[in-house]
XYZ file of C-alpha atoms in Angstrom:
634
model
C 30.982 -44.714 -20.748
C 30.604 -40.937 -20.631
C 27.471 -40.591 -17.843
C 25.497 -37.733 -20.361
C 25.641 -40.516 -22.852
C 22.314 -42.769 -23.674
C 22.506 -46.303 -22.842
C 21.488 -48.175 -26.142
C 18.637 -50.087 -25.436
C 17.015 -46.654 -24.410
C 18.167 -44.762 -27.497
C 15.717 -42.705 -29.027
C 16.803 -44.619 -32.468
C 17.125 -47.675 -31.254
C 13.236 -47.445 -29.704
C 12.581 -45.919 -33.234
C 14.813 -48.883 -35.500
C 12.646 -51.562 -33.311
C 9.012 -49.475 -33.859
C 9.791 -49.125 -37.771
C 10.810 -52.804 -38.418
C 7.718 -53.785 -36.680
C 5.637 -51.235 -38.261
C 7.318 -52.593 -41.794
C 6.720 -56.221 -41.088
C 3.063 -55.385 -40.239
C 2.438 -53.080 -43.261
C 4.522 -55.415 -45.279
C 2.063 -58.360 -44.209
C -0.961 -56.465 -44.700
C 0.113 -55.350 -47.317
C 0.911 -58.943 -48.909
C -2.610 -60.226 -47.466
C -4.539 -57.439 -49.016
C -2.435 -57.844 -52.863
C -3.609 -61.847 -52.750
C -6.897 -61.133 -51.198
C -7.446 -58.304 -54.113
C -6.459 -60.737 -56.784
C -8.557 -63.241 -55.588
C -11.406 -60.900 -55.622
C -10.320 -59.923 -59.347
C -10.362 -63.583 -60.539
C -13.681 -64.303 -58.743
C -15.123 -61.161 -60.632
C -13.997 -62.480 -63.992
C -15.315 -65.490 -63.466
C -19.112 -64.697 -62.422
C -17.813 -64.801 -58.434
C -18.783 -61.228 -57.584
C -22.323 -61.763 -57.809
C -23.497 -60.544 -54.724
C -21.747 -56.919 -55.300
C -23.498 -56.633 -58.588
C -26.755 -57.569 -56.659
C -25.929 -54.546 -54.035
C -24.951 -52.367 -57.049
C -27.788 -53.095 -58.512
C -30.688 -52.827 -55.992
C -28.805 -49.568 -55.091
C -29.201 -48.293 -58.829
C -32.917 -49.589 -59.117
C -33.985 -48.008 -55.926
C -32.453 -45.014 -57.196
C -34.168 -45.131 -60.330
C -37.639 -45.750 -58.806
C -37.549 -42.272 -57.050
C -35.894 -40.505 -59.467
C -37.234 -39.100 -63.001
C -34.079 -39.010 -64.576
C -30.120 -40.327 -63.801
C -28.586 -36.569 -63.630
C -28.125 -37.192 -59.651
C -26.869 -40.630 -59.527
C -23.315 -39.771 -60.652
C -22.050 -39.757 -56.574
C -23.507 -43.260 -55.489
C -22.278 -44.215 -58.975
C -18.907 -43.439 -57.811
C -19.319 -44.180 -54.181
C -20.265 -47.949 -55.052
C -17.395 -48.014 -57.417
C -14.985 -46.724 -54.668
C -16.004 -49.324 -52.645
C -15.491 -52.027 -54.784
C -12.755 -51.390 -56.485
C -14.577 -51.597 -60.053
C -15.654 -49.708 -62.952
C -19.392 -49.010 -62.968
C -20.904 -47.812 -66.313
C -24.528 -46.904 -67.432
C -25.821 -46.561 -71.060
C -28.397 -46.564 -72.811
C -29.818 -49.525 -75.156
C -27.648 -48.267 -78.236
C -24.453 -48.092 -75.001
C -24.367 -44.431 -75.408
C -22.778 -43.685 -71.852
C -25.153 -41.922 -68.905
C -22.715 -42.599 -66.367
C -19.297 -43.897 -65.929
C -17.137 -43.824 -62.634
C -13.955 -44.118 -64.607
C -12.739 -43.620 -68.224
C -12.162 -47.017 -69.939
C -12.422 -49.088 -72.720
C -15.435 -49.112 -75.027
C -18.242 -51.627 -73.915
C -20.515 -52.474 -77.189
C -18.842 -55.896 -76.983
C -19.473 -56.594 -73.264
C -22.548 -57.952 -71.814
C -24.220 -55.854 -69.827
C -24.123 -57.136 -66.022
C -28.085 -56.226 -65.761
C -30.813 -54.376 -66.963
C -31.845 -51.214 -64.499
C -35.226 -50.496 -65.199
C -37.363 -50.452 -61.460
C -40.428 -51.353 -63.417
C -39.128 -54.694 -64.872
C -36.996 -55.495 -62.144
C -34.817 -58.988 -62.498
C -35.788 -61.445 -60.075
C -32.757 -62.926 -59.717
C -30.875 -60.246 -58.798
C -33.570 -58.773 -56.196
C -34.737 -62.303 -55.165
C -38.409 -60.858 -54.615
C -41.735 -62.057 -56.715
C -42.722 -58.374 -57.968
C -41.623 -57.151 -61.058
C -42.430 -53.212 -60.447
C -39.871 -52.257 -57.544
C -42.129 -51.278 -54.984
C -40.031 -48.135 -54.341
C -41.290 -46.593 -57.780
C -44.873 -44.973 -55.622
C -45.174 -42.442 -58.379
C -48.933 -40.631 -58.128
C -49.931 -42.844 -55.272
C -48.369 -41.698 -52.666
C -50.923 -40.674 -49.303
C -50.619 -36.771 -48.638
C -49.662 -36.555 -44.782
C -52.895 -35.344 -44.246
C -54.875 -39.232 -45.426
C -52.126 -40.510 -43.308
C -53.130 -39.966 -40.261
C -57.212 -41.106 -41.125
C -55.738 -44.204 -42.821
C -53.563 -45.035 -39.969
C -56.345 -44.278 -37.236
C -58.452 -47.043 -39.374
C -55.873 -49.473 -39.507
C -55.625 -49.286 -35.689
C -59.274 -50.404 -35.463
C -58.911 -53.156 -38.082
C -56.138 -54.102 -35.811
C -58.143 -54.269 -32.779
C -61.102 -55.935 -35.097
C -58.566 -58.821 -35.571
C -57.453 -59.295 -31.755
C -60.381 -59.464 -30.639
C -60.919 -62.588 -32.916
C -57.738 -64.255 -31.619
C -55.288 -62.641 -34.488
C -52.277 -60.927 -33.775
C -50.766 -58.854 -36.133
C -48.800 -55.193 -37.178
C -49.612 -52.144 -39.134
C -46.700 -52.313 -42.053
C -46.464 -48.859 -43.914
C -45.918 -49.234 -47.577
C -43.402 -46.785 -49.674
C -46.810 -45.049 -50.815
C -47.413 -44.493 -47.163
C -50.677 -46.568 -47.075
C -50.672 -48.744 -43.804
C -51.866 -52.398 -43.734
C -52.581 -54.882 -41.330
C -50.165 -58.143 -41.523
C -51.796 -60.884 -39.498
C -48.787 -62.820 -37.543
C -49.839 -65.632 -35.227
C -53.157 -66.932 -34.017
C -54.248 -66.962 -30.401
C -55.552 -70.630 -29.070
C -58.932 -68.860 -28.485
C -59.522 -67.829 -31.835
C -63.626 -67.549 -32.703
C -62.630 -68.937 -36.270
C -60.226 -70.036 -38.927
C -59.327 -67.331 -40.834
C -61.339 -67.049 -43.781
C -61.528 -64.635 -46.542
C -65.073 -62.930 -44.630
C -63.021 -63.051 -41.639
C -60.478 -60.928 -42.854
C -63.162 -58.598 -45.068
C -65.060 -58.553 -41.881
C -61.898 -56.466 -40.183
C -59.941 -54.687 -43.152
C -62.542 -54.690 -45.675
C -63.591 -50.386 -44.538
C -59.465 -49.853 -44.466
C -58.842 -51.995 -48.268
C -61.674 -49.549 -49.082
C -61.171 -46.227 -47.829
C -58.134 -44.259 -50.183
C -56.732 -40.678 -50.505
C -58.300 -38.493 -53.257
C -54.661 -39.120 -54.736
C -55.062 -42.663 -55.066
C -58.697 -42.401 -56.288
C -57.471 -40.353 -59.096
C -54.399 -42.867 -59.986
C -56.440 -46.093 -59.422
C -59.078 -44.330 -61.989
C -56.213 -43.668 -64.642
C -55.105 -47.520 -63.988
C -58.562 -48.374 -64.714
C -58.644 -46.901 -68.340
C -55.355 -48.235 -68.817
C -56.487 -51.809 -68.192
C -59.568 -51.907 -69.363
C -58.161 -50.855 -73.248
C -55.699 -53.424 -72.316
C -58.272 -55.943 -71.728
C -60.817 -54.991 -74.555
C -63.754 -54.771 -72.142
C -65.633 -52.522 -74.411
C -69.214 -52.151 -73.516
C -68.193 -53.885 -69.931
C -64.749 -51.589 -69.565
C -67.089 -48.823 -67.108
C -67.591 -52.328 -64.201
C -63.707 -52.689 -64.444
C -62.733 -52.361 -60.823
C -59.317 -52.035 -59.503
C -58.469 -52.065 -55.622
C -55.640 -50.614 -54.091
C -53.616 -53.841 -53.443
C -53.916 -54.092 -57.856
C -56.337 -56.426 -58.048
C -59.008 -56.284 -61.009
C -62.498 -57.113 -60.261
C -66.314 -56.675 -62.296
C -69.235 -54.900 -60.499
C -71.487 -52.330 -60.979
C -70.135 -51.089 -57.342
C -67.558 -49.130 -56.541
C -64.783 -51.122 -54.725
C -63.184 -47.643 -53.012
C -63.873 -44.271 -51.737
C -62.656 -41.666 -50.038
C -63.145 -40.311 -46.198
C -65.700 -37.438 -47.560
C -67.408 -40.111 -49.753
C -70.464 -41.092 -48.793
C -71.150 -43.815 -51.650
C -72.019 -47.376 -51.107
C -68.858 -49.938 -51.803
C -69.158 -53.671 -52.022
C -65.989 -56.269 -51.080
C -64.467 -58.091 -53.941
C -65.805 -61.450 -52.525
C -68.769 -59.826 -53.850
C -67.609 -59.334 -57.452
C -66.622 -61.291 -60.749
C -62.995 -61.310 -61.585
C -62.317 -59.857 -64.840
C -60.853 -62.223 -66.793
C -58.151 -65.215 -66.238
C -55.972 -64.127 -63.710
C -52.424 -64.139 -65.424
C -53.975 -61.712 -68.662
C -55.639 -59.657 -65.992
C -52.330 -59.145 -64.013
C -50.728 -58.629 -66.793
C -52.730 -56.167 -67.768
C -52.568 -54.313 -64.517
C -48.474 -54.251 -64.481
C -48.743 -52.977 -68.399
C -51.273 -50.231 -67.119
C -49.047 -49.526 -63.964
C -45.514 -48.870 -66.521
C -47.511 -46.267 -68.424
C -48.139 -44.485 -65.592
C -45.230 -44.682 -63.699
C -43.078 -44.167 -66.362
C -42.605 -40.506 -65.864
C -42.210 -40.728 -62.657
C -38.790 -43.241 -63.098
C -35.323 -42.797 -64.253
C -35.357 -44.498 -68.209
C -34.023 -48.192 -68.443
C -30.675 -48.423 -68.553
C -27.884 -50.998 -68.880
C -25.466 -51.890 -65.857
C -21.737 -52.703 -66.456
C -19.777 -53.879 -63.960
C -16.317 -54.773 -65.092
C -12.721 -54.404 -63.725
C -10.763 -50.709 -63.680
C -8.433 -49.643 -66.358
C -8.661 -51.553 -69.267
C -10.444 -54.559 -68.088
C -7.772 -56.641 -67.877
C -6.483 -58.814 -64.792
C -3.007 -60.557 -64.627
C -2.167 -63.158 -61.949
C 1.138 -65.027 -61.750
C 1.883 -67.467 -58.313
C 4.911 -69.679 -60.184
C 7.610 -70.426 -57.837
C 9.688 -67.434 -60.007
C 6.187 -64.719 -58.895
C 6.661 -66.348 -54.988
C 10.632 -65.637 -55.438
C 10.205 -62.396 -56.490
C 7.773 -61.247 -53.931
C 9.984 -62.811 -51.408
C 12.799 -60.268 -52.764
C 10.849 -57.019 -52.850
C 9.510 -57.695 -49.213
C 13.197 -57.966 -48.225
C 14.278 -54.881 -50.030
C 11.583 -53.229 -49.066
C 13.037 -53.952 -44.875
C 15.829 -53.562 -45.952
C 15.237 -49.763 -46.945
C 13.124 -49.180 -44.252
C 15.736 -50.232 -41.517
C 18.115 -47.473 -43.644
C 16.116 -44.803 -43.815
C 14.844 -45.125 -40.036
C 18.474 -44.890 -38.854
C 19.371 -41.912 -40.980
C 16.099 -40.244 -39.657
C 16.911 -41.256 -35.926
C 20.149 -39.618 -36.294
C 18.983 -36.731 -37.932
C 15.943 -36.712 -35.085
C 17.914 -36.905 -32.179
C 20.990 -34.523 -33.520
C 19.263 -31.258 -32.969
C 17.785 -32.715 -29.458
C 21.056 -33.100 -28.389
C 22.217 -29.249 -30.055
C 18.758 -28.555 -27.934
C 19.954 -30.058 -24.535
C 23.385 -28.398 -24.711
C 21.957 -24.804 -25.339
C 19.736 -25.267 -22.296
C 22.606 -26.337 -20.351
C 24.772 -23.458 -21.125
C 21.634 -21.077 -20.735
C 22.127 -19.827 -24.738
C 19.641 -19.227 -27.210
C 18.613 -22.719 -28.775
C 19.761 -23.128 -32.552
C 16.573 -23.115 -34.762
C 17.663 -25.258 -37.922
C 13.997 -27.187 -38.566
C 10.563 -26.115 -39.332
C 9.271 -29.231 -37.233
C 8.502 -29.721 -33.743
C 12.101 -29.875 -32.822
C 11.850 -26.379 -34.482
C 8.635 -25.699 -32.307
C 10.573 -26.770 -29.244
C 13.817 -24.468 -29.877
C 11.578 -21.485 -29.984
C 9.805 -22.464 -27.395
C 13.031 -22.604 -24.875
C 14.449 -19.351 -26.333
C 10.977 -17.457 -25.825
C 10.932 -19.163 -22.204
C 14.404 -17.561 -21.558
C 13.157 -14.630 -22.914
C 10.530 -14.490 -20.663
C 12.625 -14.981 -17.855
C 15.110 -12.689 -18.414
C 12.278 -9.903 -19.286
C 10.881 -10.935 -15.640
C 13.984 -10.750 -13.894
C 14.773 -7.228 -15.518
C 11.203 -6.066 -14.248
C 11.331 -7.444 -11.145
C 14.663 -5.395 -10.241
C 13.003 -2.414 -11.931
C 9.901 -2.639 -9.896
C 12.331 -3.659 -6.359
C 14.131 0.079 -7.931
C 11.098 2.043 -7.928
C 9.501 0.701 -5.043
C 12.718 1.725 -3.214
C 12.981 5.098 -4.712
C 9.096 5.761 -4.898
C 9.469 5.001 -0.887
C 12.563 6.392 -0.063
C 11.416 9.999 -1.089
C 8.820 10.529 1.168
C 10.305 8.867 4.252
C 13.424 11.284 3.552
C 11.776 14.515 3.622
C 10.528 13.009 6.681
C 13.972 12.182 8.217
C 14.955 15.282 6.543
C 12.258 17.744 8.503
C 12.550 16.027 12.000
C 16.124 16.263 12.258
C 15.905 20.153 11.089
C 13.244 20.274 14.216
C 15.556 18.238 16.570
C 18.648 20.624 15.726
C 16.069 23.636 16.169
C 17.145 24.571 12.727
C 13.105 24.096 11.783
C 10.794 25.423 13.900
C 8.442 22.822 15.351
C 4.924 24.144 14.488
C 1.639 23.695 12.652
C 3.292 23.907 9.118
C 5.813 21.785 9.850
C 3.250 19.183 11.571
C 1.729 19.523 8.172
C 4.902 18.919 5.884
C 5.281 16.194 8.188
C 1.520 14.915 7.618
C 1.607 15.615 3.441
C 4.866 13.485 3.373
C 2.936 10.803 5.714
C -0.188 10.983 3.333
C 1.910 10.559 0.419
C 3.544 7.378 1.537
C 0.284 6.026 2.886
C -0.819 6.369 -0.739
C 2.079 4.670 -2.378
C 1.741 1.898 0.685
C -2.099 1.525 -0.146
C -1.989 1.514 -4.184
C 0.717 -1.033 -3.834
C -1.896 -3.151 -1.299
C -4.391 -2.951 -4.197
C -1.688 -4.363 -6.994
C -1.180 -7.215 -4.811
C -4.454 -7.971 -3.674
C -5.623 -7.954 -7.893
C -2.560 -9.901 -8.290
C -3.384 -12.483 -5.744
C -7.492 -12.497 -6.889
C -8.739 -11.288 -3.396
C -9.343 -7.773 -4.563
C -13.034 -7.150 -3.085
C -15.561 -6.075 -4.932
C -18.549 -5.008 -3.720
C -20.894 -5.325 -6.476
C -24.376 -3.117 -6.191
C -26.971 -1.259 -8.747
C -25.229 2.379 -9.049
C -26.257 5.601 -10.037
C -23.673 6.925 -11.979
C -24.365 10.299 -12.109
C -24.100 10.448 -8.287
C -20.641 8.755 -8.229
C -19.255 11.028 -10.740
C -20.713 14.380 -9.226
C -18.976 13.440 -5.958
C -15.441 12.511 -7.742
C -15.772 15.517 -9.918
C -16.486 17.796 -7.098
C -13.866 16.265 -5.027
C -11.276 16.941 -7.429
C -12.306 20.740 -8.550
C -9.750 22.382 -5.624
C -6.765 20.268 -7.108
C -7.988 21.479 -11.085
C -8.230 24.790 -9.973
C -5.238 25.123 -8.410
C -3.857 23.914 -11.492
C -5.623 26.138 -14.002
C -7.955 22.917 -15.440
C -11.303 23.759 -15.919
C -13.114 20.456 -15.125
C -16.386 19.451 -16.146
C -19.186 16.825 -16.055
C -21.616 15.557 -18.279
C -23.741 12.694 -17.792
C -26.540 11.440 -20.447
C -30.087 10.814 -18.271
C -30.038 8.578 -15.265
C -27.490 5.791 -16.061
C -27.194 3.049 -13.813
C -24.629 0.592 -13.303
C -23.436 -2.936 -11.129
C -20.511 -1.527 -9.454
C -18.897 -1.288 -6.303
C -19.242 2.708 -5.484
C -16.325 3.044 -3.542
C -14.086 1.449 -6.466
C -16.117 3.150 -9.136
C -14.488 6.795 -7.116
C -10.954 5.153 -6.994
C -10.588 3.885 -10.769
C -12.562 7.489 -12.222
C -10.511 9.328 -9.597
C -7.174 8.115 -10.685
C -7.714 8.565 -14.730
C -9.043 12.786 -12.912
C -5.922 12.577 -11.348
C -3.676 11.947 -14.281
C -5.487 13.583 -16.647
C -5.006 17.135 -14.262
C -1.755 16.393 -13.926
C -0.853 16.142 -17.371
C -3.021 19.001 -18.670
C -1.022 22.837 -19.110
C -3.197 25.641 -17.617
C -5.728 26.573 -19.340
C -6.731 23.304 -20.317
C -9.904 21.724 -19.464
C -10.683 17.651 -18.801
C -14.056 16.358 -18.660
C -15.617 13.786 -17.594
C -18.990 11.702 -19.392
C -21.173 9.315 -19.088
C -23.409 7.255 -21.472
C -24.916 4.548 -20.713
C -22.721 1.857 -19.361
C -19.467 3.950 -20.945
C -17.406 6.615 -18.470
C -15.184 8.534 -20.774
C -12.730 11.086 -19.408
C -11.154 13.180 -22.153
C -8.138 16.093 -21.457
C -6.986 18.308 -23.403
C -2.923 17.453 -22.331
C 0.275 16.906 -23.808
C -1.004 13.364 -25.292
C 1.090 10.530 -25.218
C 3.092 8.810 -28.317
C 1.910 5.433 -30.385
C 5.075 3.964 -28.876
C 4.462 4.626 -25.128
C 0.486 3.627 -25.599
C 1.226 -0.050 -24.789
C 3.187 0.687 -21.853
C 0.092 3.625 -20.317
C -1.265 0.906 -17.501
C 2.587 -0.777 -16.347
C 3.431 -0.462 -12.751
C 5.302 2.532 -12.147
C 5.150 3.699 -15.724
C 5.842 7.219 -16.520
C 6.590 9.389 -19.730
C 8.572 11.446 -17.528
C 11.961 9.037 -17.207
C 13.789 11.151 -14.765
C 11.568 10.439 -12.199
C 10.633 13.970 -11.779
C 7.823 15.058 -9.245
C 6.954 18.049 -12.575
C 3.881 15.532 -13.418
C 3.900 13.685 -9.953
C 2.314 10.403 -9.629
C 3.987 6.900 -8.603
C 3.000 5.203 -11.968
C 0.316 3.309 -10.424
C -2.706 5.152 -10.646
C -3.827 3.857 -14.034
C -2.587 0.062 -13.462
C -4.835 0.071 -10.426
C -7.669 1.816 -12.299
C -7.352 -1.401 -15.353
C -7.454 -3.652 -12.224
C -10.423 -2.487 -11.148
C -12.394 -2.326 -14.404
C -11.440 -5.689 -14.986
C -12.509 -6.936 -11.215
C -15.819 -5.474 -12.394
C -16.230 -7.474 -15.861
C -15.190 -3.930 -17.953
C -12.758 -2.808 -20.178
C -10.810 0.497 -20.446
C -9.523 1.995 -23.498
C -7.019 4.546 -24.449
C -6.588 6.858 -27.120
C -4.382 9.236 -27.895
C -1.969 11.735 -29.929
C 0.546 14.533 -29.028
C -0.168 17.645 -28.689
C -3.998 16.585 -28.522
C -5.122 15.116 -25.768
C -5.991 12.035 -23.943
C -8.970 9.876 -23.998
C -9.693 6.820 -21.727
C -13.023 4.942 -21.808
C -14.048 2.490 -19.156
C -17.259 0.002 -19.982
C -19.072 -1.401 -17.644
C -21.505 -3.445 -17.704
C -24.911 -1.912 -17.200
C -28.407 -1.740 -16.058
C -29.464 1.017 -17.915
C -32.515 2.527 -17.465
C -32.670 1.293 -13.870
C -34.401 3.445 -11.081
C -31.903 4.778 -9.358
C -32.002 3.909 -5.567
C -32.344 0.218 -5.870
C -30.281 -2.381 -4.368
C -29.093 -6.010 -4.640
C -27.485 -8.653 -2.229
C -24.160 -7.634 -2.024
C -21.779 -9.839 -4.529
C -17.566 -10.128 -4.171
C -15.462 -10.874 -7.279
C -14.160 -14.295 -7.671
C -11.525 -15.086 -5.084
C -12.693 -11.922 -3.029
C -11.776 -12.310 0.800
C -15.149 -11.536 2.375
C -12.890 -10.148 5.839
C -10.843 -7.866 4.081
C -10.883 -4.405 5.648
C -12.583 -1.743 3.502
C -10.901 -0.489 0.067
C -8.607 2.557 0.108
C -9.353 6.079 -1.372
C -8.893 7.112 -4.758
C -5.528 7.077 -6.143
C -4.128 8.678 -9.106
């Protein structure tokens, strides 16, 4: 067997075959499970079996309708609760004009209506309470937040009333927001049974005590039932309390917390007729004014999607034919996962051999196989752009090196054949060329140390305009020499958290450059504003197409290596090293023929007093030993 070739059992297909036939079997099962539990469901519906989703349909519907004036918003938990059951759920009205319908369908004046949705004549059956108004449907009784809080501080003391007496109980909120005390077990040391002047005794000031809201609703309910109940000359006794209950008195039965009228307990007052026409009364009464406040009655169908029909067949021919599609249903599974393998693991393999032979990887897919290919070639690309920098940069480094230490050579073998006299200029050829490679050496130290994260910075409150008067000044011989005029300006007292000595190097090398690339006559100058050091020349400029390459090691416009502009190319990498060490960013623009701008932002404390000072701070990674930073480099 050839070695590069995959043993079967660890075949990417073969892993991939197994996965999909289990993955078929499973969906194939769940799938079967889900059709006869689904059908099952279907005939159950049909038959009157679904009874408990039409309850949850319809207490979901009613409580809608008891907090809603109308049905325009109830077309997403229409559809929601349809979704869920896999049904068709339809509101009309009485004459089966459609409100809302999850799903288009056949016509349903035939079809009994699963239930009537109307929250104030609720059906018992399907809620499986004893209230026929849903209590949802609060309507103008609801307690403002601010009666809240007074009702709720006077249920805490009926509370307490009732513990003391050996009752235990809670404070229940009702959907109006009224609190009321609910009595739940009784203490062995209770003082007495619990008797209706037991419990008036305790909740009689919070029964009693309602919101001006209330008042005004429990007054409309009054009018309402007493026309209802024909009082006539008696309808101005009719008393109603808040728990609905109709009483006869010539005292009022509630106030409210600024009242200050006398109120009597019901124990205390006649009832106002035979308690089922009373009630009755009260409900009729409660309708007419809730109404508005409700969606309109409306009838609920709940039947089966599409056209209402359901078809079942289990014969032995149904089981037979089941049994068939499941297989062909493998069957094409097991096909289509081999001829997807293959075509999976063919461009792998095209993928392997490119890497192997170190060629570019075909890219034939849009996939992750795709996604890898590129991936590889960019890699290789990457590598072969690093290799071909790092024997450009070994070139340079060489070159940038060898010309100073051969003038050297150069001078002191002139001296040694007596061919140069040995004296102070040539001690100070000797020292320039010395300088000069102490320079390269040092900007080169810098590059690695930003490279390797232990650049130090020394991190203090700075005033700028001192900084850039002393780099300014101490670049004025080399300017003049040069014909640059070179200025300063600096916008009030800036100050800024920077290392000072840094601060010179990074501004000195973008002086530097910008002298050096600036015709007599020119000028450069140098501002400040805030947080932002700008230094702006008046040069040759530099192309849109060199612009990306401006901070690269050992960079220059000048190919030929020529010492016309000067420089070693790493003056303005070293000064983007720095800005960055200090949390800044510098900026270049700039066009031929017009000049050069580069802005460096730092970031600030302006407005600081000049003069003051902070604990010394070193960037991350800083080595707190290393010797003190070099000069300014261009």
């Amino acid at each position: 067997m050839n070695r590069n070739q995959v043993p079967l059992r660890h075949s990417l297909v073969t892993r991939l075959l197994v996965s999909s036939v289990v993955i078929a079997l499973a969906a194939i099962s769940a799938t079967a499970w889900l059709a006869a539990t689904t059908t099952t469901r279907a005939i159950n519906y049909e038959q009157g079996g679904a009874v408990a989703d039409q309850r949850a349909v319809y207490q979901a519907l009613v409580g809608y309708a008891a907090t809603h004036h109308d049905w325009s918003g109830a077309a997403a938990l229409v559809n929601s609760r349809a979704a869920e059951l896999g049904r068709r759920i339809t509101l009309t009205t009485d004459d089966h004009t459609i409100i809302l319908d999850s799903q288009a369908g056949p016509a349903l004046r035939n079809t009994r209506p699963s239930a009537v949705v109307d929250p104030l004549n609720v059906d018992l059956g399907l809620t499986g309470g004893d209230e026929h108004i849903d209590e949802r449907a609060v309507g103008p009784y609801v307690v403002p937040d601010d009666d809240r809080y007074v009702l709720n501080e006077v249920a805490k003391n009926a509370l307490t009333c009732f513990n003391k007496m050996g009752y235990d109980g809670t404070i229940e909120i009702a959907k109006t927001g009224r609190p009321s005390v609910v009595l739940t077990t009784v203490r062995a040391e209770a003082e007495r049974p619990l008797t209706r002047s037991v419990t008036e005794s305790c909740g009689f000031e919070l029964d009693s005590l309602v919101s001006p809201a209330e008042k005004k609703a429990l007054q409309t309910l009054t009018t309402l039932t007493a026309g209802c109940l024909n009082l006539g000359d008696r309808a101005s006794q009719l008393r109603i309390t808040p728990t609905f209950t109709a009483y006869l008195g010539e005292s009022a039965v509630v106030r409210t917390a600024h009242e200050k009228i006398k109120v009597k307990p019901p124990s205390l007052l006649k009832p106002a007729g035979p308690v089922g026409v009373v009630q009755g009364c009260v409900e009729s009464g409660r309708r007419t004014q809730l109404r508005p406040y409700v969606a309109p009655r409306a009838l609920l169908f709940v039947t089966a999607p599409g056209n209402g029909s359901t078809t079942l067949s289990l014969s032995d021919g149904s089981i037979g034919r089941i049994v068939a599609v499941t297989g062909a249903v493998l069957l094409a599974t097991v096909t289509a996962t081999v001829l997807v393998g293959r075509r999976l693991v063919r461009p792998l393999r095209n993928l392997a051999d490119a890497a192997e032979r170190r060629t570019p990887a075909p890219v034939s897919t849009r996939d992750e196989i795709g996604r890898l290919a590129r991936a590889l070639n960019d890699s290789a690309e990457r590598r072969d752009r690093a290799e071909s920098q790092r024997r450009t940069m070994v070139n340079d480094v060489a070159h940038e090196l060898r010309t100073p230490l051969s003038n050297i050579r150069i001078w002191l073998e002139a001296a040694q054949d007596d061919l140069a006299p040995t004296d102070a200029q040539l001690l100070a050829l000797l020292h320039e060329e010395a300088l000069l490679l102490q320079h390269i050496i040092d900007d080169l130290g810098d590059l690695a140390a930003a490279d390797a994260g232990t650049l130090r910075i020394d991190l203090r409150p700075t005033d700028l305009r001192d900084v850039l008067t002393h780099v300014v000044d101490s670049h004025r011989g080399s300017a003049l020499a040069a014909g640059v005029h070179l200025e300063l300006t600096v916008v009030g007292e800036p100050v800024v958290q920077a290392d000072q000595v840094r601060l010179r190097q990074m501004v000195g090398n973008l002086i530097s450059n910008a002298i050096r690339h600036t015709p007599p006559g020119g000028s450069v100058t140098v501002g400040a504003n805030g947080a932002t050091i700008s230094v702006r020349d008046t040069g040759s400029g530099i192309t849109p197409a060199d612009l990306p390459k401006i901070f690269d090691r050992f960079w220059r416009a000048d190919e030929s290596r020529s010492r016309v502009t000067g420089g070693s190319g790493l003056g303005l990498a070293i000064a983007r090293h720095l800005t960055e060490a200090h949390g800044g960013t510098i900026e270049v623009e700039s066009e031929p023929g017009r000049g050069t701008l580069f802005t460096i932002r730092l970031p600030g404390l302006v407005g600081a007093p000049p003069g003051t000072r902070t604990p010394p701070t070193t960037a991350e990674g800083a080595n707190p030993q290393a010797g003190p930073p070099p000069g300014p480099s261009a």
